[in-house]
Short mmCIF file of C-alpha atoms in Angstrom, two decimals:
data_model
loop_
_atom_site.label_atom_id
_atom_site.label_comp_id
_atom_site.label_asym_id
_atom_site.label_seq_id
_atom_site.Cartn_x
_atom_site.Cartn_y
_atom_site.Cartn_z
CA UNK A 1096 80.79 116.72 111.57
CA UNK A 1097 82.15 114.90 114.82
CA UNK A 1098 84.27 116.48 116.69
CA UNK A 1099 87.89 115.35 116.72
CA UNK A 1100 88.72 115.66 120.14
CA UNK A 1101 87.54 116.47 123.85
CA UNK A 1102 87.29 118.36 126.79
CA UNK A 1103 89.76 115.80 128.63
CA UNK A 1104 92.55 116.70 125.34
CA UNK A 1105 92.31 120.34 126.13
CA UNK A 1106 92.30 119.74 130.21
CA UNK A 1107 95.39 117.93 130.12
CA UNK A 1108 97.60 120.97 127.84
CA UNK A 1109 96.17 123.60 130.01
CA UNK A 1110 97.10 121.98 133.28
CA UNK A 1111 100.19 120.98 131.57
CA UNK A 1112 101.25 124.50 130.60
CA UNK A 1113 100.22 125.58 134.42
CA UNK A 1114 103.73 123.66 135.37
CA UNK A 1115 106.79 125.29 135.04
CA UNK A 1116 108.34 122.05 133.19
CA UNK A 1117 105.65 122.59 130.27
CA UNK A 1118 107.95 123.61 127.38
CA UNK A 1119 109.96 120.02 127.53
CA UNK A 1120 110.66 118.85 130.68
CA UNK A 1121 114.36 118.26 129.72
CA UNK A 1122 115.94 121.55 131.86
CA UNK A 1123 116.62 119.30 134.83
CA UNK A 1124 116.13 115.28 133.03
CA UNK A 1125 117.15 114.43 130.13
CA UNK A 1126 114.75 111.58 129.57
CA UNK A 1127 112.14 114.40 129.33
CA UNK A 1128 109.43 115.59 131.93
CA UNK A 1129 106.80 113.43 134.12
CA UNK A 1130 104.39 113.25 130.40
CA UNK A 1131 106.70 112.15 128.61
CA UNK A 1132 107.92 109.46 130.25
CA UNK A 1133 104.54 108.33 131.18
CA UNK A 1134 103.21 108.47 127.77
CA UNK A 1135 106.63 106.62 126.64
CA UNK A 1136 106.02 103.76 128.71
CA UNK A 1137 102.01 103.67 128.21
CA UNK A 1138 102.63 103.72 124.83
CA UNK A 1139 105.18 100.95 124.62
CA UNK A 1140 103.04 98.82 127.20
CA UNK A 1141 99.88 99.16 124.48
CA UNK A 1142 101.90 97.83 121.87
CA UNK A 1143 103.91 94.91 124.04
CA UNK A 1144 107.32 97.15 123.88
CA UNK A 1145 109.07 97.61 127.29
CA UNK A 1146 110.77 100.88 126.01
CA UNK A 1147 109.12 104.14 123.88
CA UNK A 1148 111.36 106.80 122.84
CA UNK A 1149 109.23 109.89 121.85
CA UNK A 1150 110.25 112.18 119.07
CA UNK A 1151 108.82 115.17 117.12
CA UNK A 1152 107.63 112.69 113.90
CA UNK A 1153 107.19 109.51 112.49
CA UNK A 1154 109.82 110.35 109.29
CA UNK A 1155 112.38 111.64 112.70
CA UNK A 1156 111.94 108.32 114.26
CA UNK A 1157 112.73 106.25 110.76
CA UNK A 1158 116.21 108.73 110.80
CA UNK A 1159 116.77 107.88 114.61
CA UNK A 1160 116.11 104.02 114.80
CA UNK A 1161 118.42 103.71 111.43
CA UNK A 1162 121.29 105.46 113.01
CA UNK A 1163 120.81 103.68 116.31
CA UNK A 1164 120.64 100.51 114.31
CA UNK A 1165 124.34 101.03 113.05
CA UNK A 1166 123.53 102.16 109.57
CA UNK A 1167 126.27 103.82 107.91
CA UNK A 1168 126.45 105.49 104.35
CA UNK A 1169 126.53 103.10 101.29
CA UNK A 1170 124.29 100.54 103.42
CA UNK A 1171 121.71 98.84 101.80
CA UNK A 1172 118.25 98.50 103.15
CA UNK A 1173 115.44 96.39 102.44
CA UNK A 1174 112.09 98.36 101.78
CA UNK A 1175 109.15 98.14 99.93
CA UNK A 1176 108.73 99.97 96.30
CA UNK A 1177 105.21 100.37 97.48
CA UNK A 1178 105.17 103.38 100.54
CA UNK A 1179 104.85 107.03 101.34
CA UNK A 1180 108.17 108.37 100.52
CA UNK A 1181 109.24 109.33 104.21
CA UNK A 1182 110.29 105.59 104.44
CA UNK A 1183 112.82 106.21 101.56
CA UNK A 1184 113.30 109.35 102.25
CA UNK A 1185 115.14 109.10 105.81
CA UNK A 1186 117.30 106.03 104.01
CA UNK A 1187 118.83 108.25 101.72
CA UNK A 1188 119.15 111.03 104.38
CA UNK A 1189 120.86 108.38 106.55
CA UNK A 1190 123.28 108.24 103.37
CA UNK A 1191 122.15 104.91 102.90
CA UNK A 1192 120.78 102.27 99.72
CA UNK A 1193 116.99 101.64 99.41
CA UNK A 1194 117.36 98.17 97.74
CA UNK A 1195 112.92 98.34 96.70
CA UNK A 1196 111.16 95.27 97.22
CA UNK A 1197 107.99 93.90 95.23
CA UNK A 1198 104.64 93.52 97.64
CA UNK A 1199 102.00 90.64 98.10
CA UNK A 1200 99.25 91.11 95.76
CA UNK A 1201 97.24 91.41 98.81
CA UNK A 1202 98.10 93.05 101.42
CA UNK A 1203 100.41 95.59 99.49
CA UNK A 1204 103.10 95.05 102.29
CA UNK A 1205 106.59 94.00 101.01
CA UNK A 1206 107.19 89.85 101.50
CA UNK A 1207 110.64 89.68 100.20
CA UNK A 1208 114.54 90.59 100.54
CA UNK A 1209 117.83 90.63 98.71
CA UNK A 1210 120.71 88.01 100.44
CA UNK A 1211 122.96 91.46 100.57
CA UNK A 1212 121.05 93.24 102.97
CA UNK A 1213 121.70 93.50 106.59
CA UNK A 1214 118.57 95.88 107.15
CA UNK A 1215 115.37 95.87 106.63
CA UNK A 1216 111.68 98.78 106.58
CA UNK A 1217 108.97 96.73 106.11
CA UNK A 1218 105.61 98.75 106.09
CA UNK A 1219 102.28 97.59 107.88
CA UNK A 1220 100.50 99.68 104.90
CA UNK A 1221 97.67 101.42 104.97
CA UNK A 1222 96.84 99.52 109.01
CA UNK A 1223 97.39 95.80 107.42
CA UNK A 1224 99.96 94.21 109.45
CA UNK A 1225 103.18 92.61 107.30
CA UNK A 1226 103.47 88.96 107.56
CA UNK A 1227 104.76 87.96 110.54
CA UNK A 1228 106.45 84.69 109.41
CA UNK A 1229 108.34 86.72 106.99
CA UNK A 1230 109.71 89.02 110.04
CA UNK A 1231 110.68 86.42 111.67
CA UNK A 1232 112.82 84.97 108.83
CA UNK A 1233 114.51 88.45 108.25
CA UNK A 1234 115.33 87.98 112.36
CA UNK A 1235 116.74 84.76 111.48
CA UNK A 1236 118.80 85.74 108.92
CA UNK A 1237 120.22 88.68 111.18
CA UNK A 1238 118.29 91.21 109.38
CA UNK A 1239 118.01 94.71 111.67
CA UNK A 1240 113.83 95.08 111.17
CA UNK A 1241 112.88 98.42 111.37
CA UNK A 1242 108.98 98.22 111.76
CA UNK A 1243 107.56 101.11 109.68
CA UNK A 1244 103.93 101.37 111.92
CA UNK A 1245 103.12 105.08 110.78
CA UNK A 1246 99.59 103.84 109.61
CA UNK A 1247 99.18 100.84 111.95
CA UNK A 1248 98.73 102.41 115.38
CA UNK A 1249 97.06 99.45 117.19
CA UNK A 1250 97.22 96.26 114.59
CA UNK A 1251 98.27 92.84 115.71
CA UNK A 1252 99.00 89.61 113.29
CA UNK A 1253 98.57 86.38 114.91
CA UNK A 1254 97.75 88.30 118.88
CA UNK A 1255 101.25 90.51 118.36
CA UNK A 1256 101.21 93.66 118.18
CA UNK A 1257 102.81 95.81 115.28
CA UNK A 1258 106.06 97.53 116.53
CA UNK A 1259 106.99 94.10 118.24
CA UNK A 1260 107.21 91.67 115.90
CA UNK A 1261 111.30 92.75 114.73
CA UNK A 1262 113.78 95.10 116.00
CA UNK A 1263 112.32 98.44 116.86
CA UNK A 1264 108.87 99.55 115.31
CA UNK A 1265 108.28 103.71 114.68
CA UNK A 1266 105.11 105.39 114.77
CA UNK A 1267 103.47 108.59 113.63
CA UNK A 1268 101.40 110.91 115.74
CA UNK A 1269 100.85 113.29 112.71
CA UNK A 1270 97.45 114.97 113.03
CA UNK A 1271 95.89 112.55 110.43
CA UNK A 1272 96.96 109.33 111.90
CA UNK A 1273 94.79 107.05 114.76
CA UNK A 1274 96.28 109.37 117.22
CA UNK A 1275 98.09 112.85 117.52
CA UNK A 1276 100.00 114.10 119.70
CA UNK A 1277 99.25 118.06 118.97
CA UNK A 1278 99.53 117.25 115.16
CA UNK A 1279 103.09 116.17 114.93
CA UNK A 1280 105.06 113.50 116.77
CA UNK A 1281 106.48 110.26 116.54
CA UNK A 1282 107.88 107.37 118.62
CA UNK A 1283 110.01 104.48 118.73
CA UNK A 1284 109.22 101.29 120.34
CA UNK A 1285 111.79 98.40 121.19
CA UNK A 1286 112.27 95.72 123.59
CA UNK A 1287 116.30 95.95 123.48
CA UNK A 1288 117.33 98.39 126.40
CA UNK A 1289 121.15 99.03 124.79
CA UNK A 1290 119.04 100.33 121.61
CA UNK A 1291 116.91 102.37 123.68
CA UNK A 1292 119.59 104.21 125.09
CA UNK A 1293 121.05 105.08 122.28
CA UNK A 1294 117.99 106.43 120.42
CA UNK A 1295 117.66 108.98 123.34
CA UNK A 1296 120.90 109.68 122.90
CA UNK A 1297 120.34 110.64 119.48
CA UNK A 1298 117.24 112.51 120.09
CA UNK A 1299 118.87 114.76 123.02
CA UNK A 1300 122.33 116.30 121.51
CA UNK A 1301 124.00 113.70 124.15
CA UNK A 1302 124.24 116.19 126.42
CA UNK A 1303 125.03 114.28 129.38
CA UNK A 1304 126.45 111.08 127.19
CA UNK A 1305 130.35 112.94 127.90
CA UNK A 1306 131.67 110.59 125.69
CA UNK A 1307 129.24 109.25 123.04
CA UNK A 1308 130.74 108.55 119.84
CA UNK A 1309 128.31 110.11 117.35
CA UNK A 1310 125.98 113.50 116.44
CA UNK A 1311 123.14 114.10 118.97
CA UNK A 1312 120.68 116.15 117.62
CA UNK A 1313 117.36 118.20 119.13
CA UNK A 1314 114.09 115.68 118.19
CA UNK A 1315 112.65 116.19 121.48
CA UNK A 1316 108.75 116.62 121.84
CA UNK A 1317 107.46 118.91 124.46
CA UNK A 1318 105.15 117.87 127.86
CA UNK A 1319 102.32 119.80 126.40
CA UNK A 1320 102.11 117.02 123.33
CA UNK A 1321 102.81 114.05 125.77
CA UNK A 1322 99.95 115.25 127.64
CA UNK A 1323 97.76 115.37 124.82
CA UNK A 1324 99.02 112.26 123.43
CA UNK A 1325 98.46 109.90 127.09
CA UNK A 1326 94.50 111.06 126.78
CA UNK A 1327 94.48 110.05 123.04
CA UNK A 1328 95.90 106.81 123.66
CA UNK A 1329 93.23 105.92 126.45
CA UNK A 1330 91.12 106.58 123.69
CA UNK A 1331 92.89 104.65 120.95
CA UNK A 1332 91.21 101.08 121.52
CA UNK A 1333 87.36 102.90 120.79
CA UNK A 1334 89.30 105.09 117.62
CA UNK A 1335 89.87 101.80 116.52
CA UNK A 1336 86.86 100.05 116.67
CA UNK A 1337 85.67 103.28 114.97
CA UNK A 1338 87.79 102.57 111.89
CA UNK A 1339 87.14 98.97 111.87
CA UNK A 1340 82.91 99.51 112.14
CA UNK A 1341 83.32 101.78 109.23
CA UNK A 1342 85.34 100.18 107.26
CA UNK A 1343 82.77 96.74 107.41
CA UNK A 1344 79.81 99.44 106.28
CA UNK A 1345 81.60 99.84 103.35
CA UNK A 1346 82.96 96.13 102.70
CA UNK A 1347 79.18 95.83 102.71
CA UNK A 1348 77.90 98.42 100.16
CA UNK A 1349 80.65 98.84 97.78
CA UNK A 1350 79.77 98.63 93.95
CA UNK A 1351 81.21 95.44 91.96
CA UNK A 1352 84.06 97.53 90.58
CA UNK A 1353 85.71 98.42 93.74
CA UNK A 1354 87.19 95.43 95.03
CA UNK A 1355 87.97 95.47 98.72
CA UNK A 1356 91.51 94.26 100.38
CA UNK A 1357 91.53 90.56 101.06
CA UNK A 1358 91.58 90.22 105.05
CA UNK A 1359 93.24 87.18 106.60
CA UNK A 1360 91.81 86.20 110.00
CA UNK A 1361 94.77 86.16 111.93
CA UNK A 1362 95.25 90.09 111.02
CA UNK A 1363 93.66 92.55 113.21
CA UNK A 1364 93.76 95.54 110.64
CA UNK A 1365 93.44 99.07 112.04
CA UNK A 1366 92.25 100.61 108.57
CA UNK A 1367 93.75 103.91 108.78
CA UNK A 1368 92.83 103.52 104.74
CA UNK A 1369 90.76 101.46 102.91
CA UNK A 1370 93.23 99.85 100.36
CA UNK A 1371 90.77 98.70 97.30
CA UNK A 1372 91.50 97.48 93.97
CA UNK A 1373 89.43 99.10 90.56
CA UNK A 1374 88.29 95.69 89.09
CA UNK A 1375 90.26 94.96 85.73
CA UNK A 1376 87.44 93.07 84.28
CA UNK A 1377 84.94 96.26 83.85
CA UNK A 1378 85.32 98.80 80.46
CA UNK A 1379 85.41 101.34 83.25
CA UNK A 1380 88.91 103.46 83.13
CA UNK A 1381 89.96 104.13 86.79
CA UNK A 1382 91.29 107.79 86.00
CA UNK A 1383 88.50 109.41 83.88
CA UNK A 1384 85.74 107.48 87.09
CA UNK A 1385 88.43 109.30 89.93
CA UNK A 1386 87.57 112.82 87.73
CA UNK A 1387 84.22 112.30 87.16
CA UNK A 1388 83.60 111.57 90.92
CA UNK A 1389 85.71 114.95 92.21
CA UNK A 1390 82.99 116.72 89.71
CA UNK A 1391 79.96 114.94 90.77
CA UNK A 1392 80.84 115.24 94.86
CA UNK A 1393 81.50 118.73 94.13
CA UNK A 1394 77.53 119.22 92.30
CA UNK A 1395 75.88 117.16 95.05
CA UNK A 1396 77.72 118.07 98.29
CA UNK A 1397 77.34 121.17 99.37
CA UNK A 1398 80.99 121.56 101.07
CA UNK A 1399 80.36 124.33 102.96
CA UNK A 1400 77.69 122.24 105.01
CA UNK A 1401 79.95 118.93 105.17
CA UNK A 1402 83.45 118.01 106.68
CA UNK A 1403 86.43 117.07 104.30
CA UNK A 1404 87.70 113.81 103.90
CA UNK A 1405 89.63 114.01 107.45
CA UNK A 1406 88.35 117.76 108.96
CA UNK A 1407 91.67 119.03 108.13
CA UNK A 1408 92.93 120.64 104.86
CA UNK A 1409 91.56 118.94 102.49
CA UNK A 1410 89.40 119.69 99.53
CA UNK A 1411 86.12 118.30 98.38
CA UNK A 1412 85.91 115.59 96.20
CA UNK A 1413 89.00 113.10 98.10
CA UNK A 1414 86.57 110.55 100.14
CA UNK A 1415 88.33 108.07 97.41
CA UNK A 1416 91.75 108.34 95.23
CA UNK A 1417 94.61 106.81 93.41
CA UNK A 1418 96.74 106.24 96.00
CA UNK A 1419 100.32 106.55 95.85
CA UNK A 1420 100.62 107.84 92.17
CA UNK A 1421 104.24 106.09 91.55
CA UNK A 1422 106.20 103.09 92.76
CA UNK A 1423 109.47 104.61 94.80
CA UNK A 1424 111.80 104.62 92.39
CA UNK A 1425 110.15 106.59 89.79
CA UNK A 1426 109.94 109.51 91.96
CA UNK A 1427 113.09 111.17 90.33
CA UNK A 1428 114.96 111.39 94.06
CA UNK A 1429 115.02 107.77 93.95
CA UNK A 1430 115.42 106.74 90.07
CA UNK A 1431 118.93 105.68 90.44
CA UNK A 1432 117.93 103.23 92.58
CA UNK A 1433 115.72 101.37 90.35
CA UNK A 1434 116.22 97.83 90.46
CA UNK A 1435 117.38 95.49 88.03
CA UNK A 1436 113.96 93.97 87.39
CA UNK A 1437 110.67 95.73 87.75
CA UNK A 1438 108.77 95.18 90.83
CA UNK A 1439 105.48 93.88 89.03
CA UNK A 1440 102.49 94.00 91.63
CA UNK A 1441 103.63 97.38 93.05
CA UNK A 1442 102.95 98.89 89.55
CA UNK A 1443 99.98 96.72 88.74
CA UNK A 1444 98.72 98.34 92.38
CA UNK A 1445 99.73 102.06 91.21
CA UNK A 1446 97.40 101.45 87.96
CA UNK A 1447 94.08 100.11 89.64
CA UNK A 1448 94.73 101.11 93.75
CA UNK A 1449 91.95 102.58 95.09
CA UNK A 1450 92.58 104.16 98.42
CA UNK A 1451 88.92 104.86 100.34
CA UNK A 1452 89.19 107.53 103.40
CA UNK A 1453 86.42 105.63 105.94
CA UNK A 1454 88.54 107.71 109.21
CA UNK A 1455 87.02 108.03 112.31
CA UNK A 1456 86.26 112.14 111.99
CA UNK A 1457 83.68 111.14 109.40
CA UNK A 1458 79.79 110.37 110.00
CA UNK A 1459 78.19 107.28 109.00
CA UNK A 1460 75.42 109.95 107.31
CA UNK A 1461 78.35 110.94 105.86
CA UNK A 1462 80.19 107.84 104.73
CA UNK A 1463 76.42 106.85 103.16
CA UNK A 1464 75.93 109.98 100.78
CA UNK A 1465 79.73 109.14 99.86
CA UNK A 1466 78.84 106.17 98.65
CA UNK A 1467 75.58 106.89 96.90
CA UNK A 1468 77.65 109.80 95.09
CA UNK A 1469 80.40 106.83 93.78
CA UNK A 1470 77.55 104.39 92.55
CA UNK A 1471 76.21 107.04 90.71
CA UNK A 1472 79.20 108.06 89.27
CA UNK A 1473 79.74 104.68 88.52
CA UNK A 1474 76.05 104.43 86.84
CA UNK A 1475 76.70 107.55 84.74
CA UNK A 1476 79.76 105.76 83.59
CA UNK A 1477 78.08 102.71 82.20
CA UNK A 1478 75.15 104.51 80.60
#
């Protein structure tokens, strides 16, 4: 098991809680304390942004960015049928229209939008990067692009960083993501000073904004997190490379039925996931080889001995799973906005995705007995 984080993390809480500004740091500023701020601007620097905007999660920061934007109820907005349902989620909260877009066949990120639409989520899935030609032509078209970065922390396309390529991008620092700050936490990144202003005033009641013209509310992180989060990020460039080395080991010793995601060379992916494909051309069923390999893991691992598939909360047997189990809108939140014609590679990807955990808290001893236990599974299949 390797140990998810160090003796610099836990320095910089303790010394932070030492000060009397620990709790927030918003008694006597309302930007925050000294941590925050720093880690704001750090932050934003890493990922070419002149402005961060720190928040208590990734699904607060979609809210925040989308009211800052100017989205008002019965808006639609461009997103991808193909996500974690935060992304939708905070669209409908916003009393807004998801209007679901299909994805590339391969990099699972959405590539196109309805004329009708004035806003836009694309997702960098999974730590692939959208196409960036495609964000520019929603920029051209006066589309608001919301970047959806919760699982690209640290990707670029073409040299630019994720976060930077529309509007505003929004990160996650939940505890399973390329960095935490304390296990929850988000932030928004922009280079548009007038929007930056008015997602703090969002985040902070607009207590000092006298005469601000909507709801303020309290998404405020506290110094303790920031101070967690500034170590992490020095760290962020090795977590990284971390990902990146593992997933390569297991481009390299995948069986023929696990197709891996198609990499262009202008994408500098930051694999939070492995997004594979079950090959339609074996007998194999996906489903009953998903089962069989929970059972076998279970008989060969001994899981008191072993980590989980992230050293949090998670049961044996989940190195490797379906995915996202539905497109968005047949989760029955979302049904009534299905759209008028069926978004064909997003299902296709629900029936033979493959999602592969290779994250950083995971041994290469590890990774290797993972993937003797699927060829064998595999094996058992075909005899």
């Amino acid at each position: 098991m390797i140990h998810r984080f160090g003796k610099e993390e836990i320095k910089a809480v303790t010394e932070t809680i030492a000060k009397s500004s620990f709790l927030s740091g918003y008694t006597n500023k309302y930007l925050g304390g000294e941590e925050i701020q720093k880690f704001e601007k750090e932050f934003a620097r890493f990922h070419h942004c002149k402005y961060g905007i720190t928040v208590n999660s990734g699904t607060t920061a979609l809210f925040v960015a989308q009211l800052a934007a100017g989205v008002k109820p019965g808006k639609k907005i461009a997103v991808p049928c193909y996500t974690f349902t935060a992304t939708t989620s905070q669209i409908v909260a916003c009393g807004a229209k998801p209007v679901f877009q299909d994805i590339d066949y391969n990099s699972h990120c959405m590539n196109s939008i309805p004329k009708n639409t004035k806003f836009a989520i694309p997702v960098h899935l999974l730590g692939h990067p959208c196409k960036s030609e495609f964000i520019k032509e929603m920029l051209e078209k006066n589309i608001f692009v919301i970047e959806d970065c919760a699982q690209a922390t640290g990707a670029k396309v073409k040299g630019k960083s994720v976060g930077s390529l529309g509007n505003c991008g929004v990160f996650s620092f939940q505890e399973t993501k390329h960095i935490t700050t304390l296990g929850e936490g988000g932030i928004i990144v922009t280079n548009n000073e007038e929007f930056a202003e008015k997602c703090r005033k969002i985040r902070n009641h607009g207590e000092y904004y006298m005469n601000d013209s909507h709801v303020g509310y309290n998404f405020r992180i506290t110094e303790a997190q920031a101070a967690f989060g500034r170590v992490q990020l020095k760290k962020l460039p090795k977590i990284i490379e971390t990902f990146r080395k593992n997933a390569l080991f297991i481009f390299k010793n995948l069986p023929n039925e696990i197709i891996p995601p198609n990499i262009p060379k202008n994408i500098s992916h930051s694999f939070l996931l492995l997004g594979c494909r079950f090959s339609t051309n074996s007998n194999l069923n996906k489903n009953i080889f998903l089962e069989r390999l929970t059972k076998n893991r279970k008989k060969f691992l001994d899981s008191n001995d072993k980590s989980d598939i992230k050293g949090i909360n998670f049961r044996p047997g989940k190195i490797i799973g379906a995915g996202y189990k539905v497109v968005q809108y047949q989760i029955p939140l979302y049904k009534k906005y299905h759209p008028k014609k069926p978004c064909k590679n997003g299902e296709e990807y629900v029936k033979n995705g493959i999602f592969l955990d290779i994250h950083r808290w995971r041994s290469k001893s590890e990774i290797k007995e993972e993937l003797s236990i699927i060829n064998r599974t595999l094996e058992s299949m075909k005899n």
